Amino acid sequence: MSKGRKKTLTKIKKMQGTDVPCRLIENEMQVDLVGKIPSAPKWLSKYGKEEFNKVVNQLFNLQMLHNVDLIMIESYCNEISLYKECEIELRNTKRIDEFTSSEGLVLRRQANPLIKMKNDALNNALKIAREFGLTPIARASISAPVTTNNTQINNYFD
């Protein structure tokens, strides 16, 4: 027997216009919005910090950045960083490792282990990105809160 549909937050249902009273979750958990834009964690690499700042600023301006979500955003940014670092390293090395005998004959070829690391990092990042609406398909199903230019300017100075 299947589990049924995945639960959707009431706020998202309201944005989508599907907030039918019989489908709303009673006593839904409420979490705190982030009061000011946090700085990127020191442990993230250069690429991770760039991605963190990009994502956090966007979610903050849309009033969709919550304190409890920050660790998942950090994880997403770390996976994106790992993906980029693996790809840069692969461009500097061979994608196929060759193992030869002492006579110089090729015994076998195998893909560089960085390829698997890169693919795993991208898959992990995509799974997390879908949760935050960071992929085109995920964004298409969410109607973001209305923000005015004035709201974004006020958020900039906070």
mmCIF file of C-alpha atoms in Angstrom:
data_model
loop_
_atom_site.group_PDB
_atom_site.id
_atom_site.type_symbol
_atom_site.label_atom_id
_atom_site.label_comp_id
_atom_site.label_asym_id
_atom_site.label_seq_id
_atom_site.Cartn_x
_atom_site.Cartn_y
_atom_site.Cartn_z
ATOM 1 C CA MET A 1 0.000 0.000 0.000
ATOM 2 C CA SER A 2 1.403 3.409 -0.960
ATOM 3 C CA LYS A 3 1.890 6.302 1.431
ATOM 4 C CA GLY A 4 -0.135 8.774 -0.590
ATOM 5 C CA ARG A 5 0.871 12.288 -1.503
ATOM 6 C CA LYS A 6 3.802 13.998 0.099
ATOM 7 C CA LYS A 7 2.697 16.593 2.690
ATOM 8 C CA THR A 8 2.860 20.215 1.583
ATOM 9 C CA LEU A 9 3.166 23.200 3.895
ATOM 10 C CA THR A 10 0.056 25.319 4.348
ATOM 11 C CA LYS A 11 2.023 28.427 3.310
ATOM 12 C CA ILE A 12 2.929 26.761 0.018
ATOM 13 C CA LYS A 13 -0.662 25.617 -0.513
ATOM 14 C CA LYS A 14 -1.809 29.234 -0.058
ATOM 15 C CA MET A 15 0.802 30.397 -2.583
ATOM 16 C CA GLN A 16 -0.362 27.763 -5.043
ATOM 17 C CA GLY A 17 -4.026 28.569 -4.433
ATOM 18 C CA THR A 18 -4.803 25.014 -3.291
ATOM 19 C CA ASP A 19 -5.508 25.781 0.372
ATOM 20 C CA VAL A 20 -8.780 23.866 0.612
ATOM 21 C CA PRO A 21 -9.758 23.646 4.324
ATOM 22 C CA CYS A 22 -10.103 19.851 4.276
ATOM 23 C CA ARG A 23 -6.496 19.520 3.059
ATOM 24 C CA LEU A 24 -4.847 21.899 5.524
ATOM 25 C CA ILE A 25 -2.689 20.542 8.313
ATOM 26 C CA GLU A 26 -4.028 21.351 11.753
ATOM 27 C CA ASN A 27 -1.520 22.758 14.259
ATOM 28 C CA GLU A 28 1.206 22.932 11.635
ATOM 29 C CA MET A 29 4.666 23.558 13.069
ATOM 30 C CA GLN A 30 5.631 27.225 12.859
ATOM 31 C CA VAL A 31 9.304 28.152 12.633
ATOM 32 C CA ASP A 32 11.057 31.494 12.978
ATOM 33 C CA LEU A 33 12.117 33.530 9.989
ATOM 34 C CA VAL A 34 15.723 34.665 9.953
ATOM 35 C CA GLY A 35 15.922 38.260 11.222
ATOM 36 C CA LYS A 36 18.997 39.311 9.242
ATOM 37 C CA ILE A 37 21.025 37.754 6.465
ATOM 38 C CA PRO A 38 23.584 35.375 7.995
ATOM 39 C CA SER A 39 27.153 35.267 6.791
ATOM 40 C CA ALA A 40 28.499 32.133 5.160
ATOM 41 C CA PRO A 41 30.056 29.578 7.521
ATOM 42 C CA LYS A 42 33.846 29.721 7.663
ATOM 43 C CA TRP A 43 34.174 26.002 6.965
ATOM 44 C CA LEU A 44 32.648 26.289 3.482
ATOM 45 C CA SER A 45 35.053 26.582 0.558
ATOM 46 C CA LYS A 46 35.152 29.620 -1.723
ATOM 47 C CA TYR A 47 32.545 28.092 -4.059
ATOM 48 C CA GLY A 48 30.339 27.069 -1.147
ATOM 49 C CA LYS A 49 30.403 30.583 0.308
ATOM 50 C CA GLU A 50 29.472 32.086 -3.055
ATOM 51 C CA GLU A 51 26.514 29.719 -3.380
ATOM 52 C CA PHE A 52 25.481 30.267 0.249
ATOM 53 C CA ASN A 53 25.369 34.049 -0.197
ATOM 54 C CA LYS A 54 23.393 33.719 -3.423
ATOM 55 C CA VAL A 55 20.782 31.327 -1.982
ATOM 56 C CA VAL A 56 20.446 33.004 1.422
ATOM 57 C CA ASN A 57 19.970 36.465 -0.104
ATOM 58 C CA GLN A 58 17.304 35.169 -2.481
ATOM 59 C CA LEU A 59 15.350 33.263 0.176
ATOM 60 C CA PHE A 60 15.672 36.135 2.654
ATOM 61 C CA ASN A 61 14.261 38.651 0.151
ATOM 62 C CA LEU A 62 11.340 36.291 -0.503
ATOM 63 C CA GLN A 63 10.761 35.950 3.270
ATOM 64 C CA MET A 64 11.292 32.206 2.962
ATOM 65 C CA LEU A 65 14.500 31.847 4.997
ATOM 66 C CA HIS A 66 13.995 30.097 8.335
ATOM 67 C CA ASN A 67 16.519 29.466 11.110
ATOM 68 C CA VAL A 68 15.939 25.706 11.065
ATOM 69 C CA ASP A 69 16.715 25.552 7.330
ATOM 70 C CA LEU A 70 20.199 27.044 7.531
ATOM 71 C CA ILE A 71 21.985 23.721 8.097
ATOM 72 C CA MET A 72 20.336 22.227 5.005
ATOM 73 C CA ILE A 73 21.318 25.288 2.972
ATOM 74 C CA GLU A 74 24.885 24.850 4.201
ATOM 75 C CA SER A 75 24.744 21.195 3.158
ATOM 76 C CA TYR A 76 23.434 22.139 -0.289
ATOM 77 C CA CYS A 77 26.213 24.694 -0.720
ATOM 78 C CA ASN A 78 28.840 22.185 0.397
ATOM 79 C CA GLU A 79 27.604 19.652 -2.176
ATOM 80 C CA ILE A 80 27.660 22.281 -4.948
ATOM 81 C CA SER A 81 31.173 23.232 -3.891
ATOM 82 C CA LEU A 82 32.302 19.595 -3.967
ATOM 83 C CA TYR A 83 30.770 19.209 -7.434
ATOM 84 C CA LYS A 84 32.664 22.246 -8.757
ATOM 85 C CA GLU A 85 35.940 21.243 -7.127
ATOM 86 C CA CYS A 86 35.738 17.733 -8.590
ATOM 87 C CA GLU A 87 34.990 19.093 -12.055
ATOM 88 C CA ILE A 88 37.928 21.521 -11.883
ATOM 89 C CA GLU A 89 40.255 18.703 -10.796
ATOM 90 C CA LEU A 90 38.936 16.445 -13.571
ATOM 91 C CA ARG A 91 39.731 19.112 -16.149
ATOM 92 C CA ASN A 92 43.325 19.126 -14.889
ATOM 93 C CA THR A 93 43.701 15.330 -14.861
ATOM 94 C CA LYS A 94 42.527 12.414 -16.944
ATOM 95 C CA ARG A 95 38.964 11.195 -16.685
ATOM 96 C CA ILE A 96 40.079 7.639 -17.466
ATOM 97 C CA ASP A 97 42.829 5.953 -15.444
ATOM 98 C CA GLU A 98 44.915 3.394 -17.303
ATOM 99 C CA PHE A 99 46.663 0.562 -15.518
ATOM 100 C CA THR A 100 49.578 -0.933 -17.417
ATOM 101 C CA SER A 101 51.806 -3.950 -16.950
ATOM 102 C CA SER A 102 55.556 -3.722 -16.498
ATOM 103 C CA GLU A 103 55.853 -4.327 -20.259
ATOM 104 C CA GLY A 104 53.727 -1.268 -20.992
ATOM 105 C CA LEU A 105 50.573 -3.145 -22.036
ATOM 106 C CA VAL A 106 47.267 -1.674 -20.933
ATOM 107 C CA LEU A 107 45.711 -4.082 -18.454
ATOM 108 C CA ARG A 108 42.539 -2.161 -17.776
ATOM 109 C CA ARG A 109 40.943 1.259 -17.866
ATOM 110 C CA GLN A 110 38.607 2.707 -15.300
ATOM 111 C CA ALA A 111 36.860 5.989 -14.709
ATOM 112 C CA ASN A 112 38.562 8.413 -12.368
ATOM 113 C CA PRO A 113 36.978 8.129 -8.878
ATOM 114 C CA LEU A 114 36.368 11.890 -8.960
ATOM 115 C CA ILE A 115 33.647 11.282 -11.544
ATOM 116 C CA LYS A 116 31.588 9.289 -9.037
ATOM 117 C CA MET A 117 32.238 11.870 -6.306
ATOM 118 C CA LYS A 118 31.132 14.645 -8.659
ATOM 119 C CA ASN A 119 27.969 12.809 -9.710
ATOM 120 C CA ASP A 120 27.060 11.934 -6.112
ATOM 121 C CA ALA A 121 27.572 15.542 -5.021
ATOM 122 C CA LEU A 122 25.322 16.794 -7.827
ATOM 123 C CA ASN A 123 22.602 14.265 -6.993
ATOM 124 C CA ASN A 124 22.746 15.205 -3.296
ATOM 125 C CA ALA A 125 22.608 18.904 -4.158
ATOM 126 C CA LEU A 126 19.599 18.365 -6.444
ATOM 127 C CA LYS A 127 17.696 16.507 -3.725
ATOM 128 C CA ILE A 128 18.216 19.373 -1.292
ATOM 129 C CA ALA A 129 17.605 22.042 -3.950
ATOM 130 C CA ARG A 130 14.140 20.634 -4.706
ATOM 131 C CA GLU A 131 13.151 21.119 -1.069
ATOM 132 C CA PHE A 132 13.928 24.833 -1.284
ATOM 133 C CA GLY A 133 12.471 25.447 -4.748
ATOM 134 C CA LEU A 134 15.923 25.972 -6.265
ATOM 135 C CA THR A 135 15.286 23.933 -9.409
ATOM 136 C CA PRO A 136 13.177 25.172 -12.346
ATOM 137 C CA ILE A 137 10.493 22.500 -11.858
ATOM 138 C CA ALA A 138 10.296 23.063 -8.102
ATOM 139 C CA ARG A 139 10.015 26.841 -8.680
ATOM 140 C CA ALA A 140 7.240 26.374 -11.209
ATOM 141 C CA SER A 141 5.020 24.763 -8.561
ATOM 142 C CA ILE A 142 5.461 27.578 -6.018
ATOM 143 C CA SER A 143 4.063 31.071 -6.244
ATOM 144 C CA ALA A 144 6.476 33.236 -4.283
ATOM 145 C CA PRO A 145 5.203 35.860 -1.828
ATOM 146 C CA VAL A 146 4.743 39.284 -3.327
ATOM 147 C CA THR A 147 7.698 41.508 -2.578
ATOM 148 C CA THR A 148 7.976 45.103 -3.568
ATOM 149 C CA ASN A 149 11.121 46.880 -4.548
ATOM 150 C CA ASN A 150 10.802 48.740 -1.247
ATOM 151 C CA THR A 151 10.832 45.438 0.713
ATOM 152 C CA GLN A 152 14.050 44.352 -0.959
ATOM 153 C CA ILE A 153 15.691 47.721 -0.248
ATOM 154 C CA ASN A 154 14.652 47.549 3.406
ATOM 155 C CA ASN A 155 16.038 43.991 3.650
ATOM 156 C CA TYR A 156 19.303 45.187 2.162
ATOM 157 C CA PHE A 157 19.894 47.661 4.972
ATOM 158 C CA ASP A 158 18.938 45.248 7.793
#
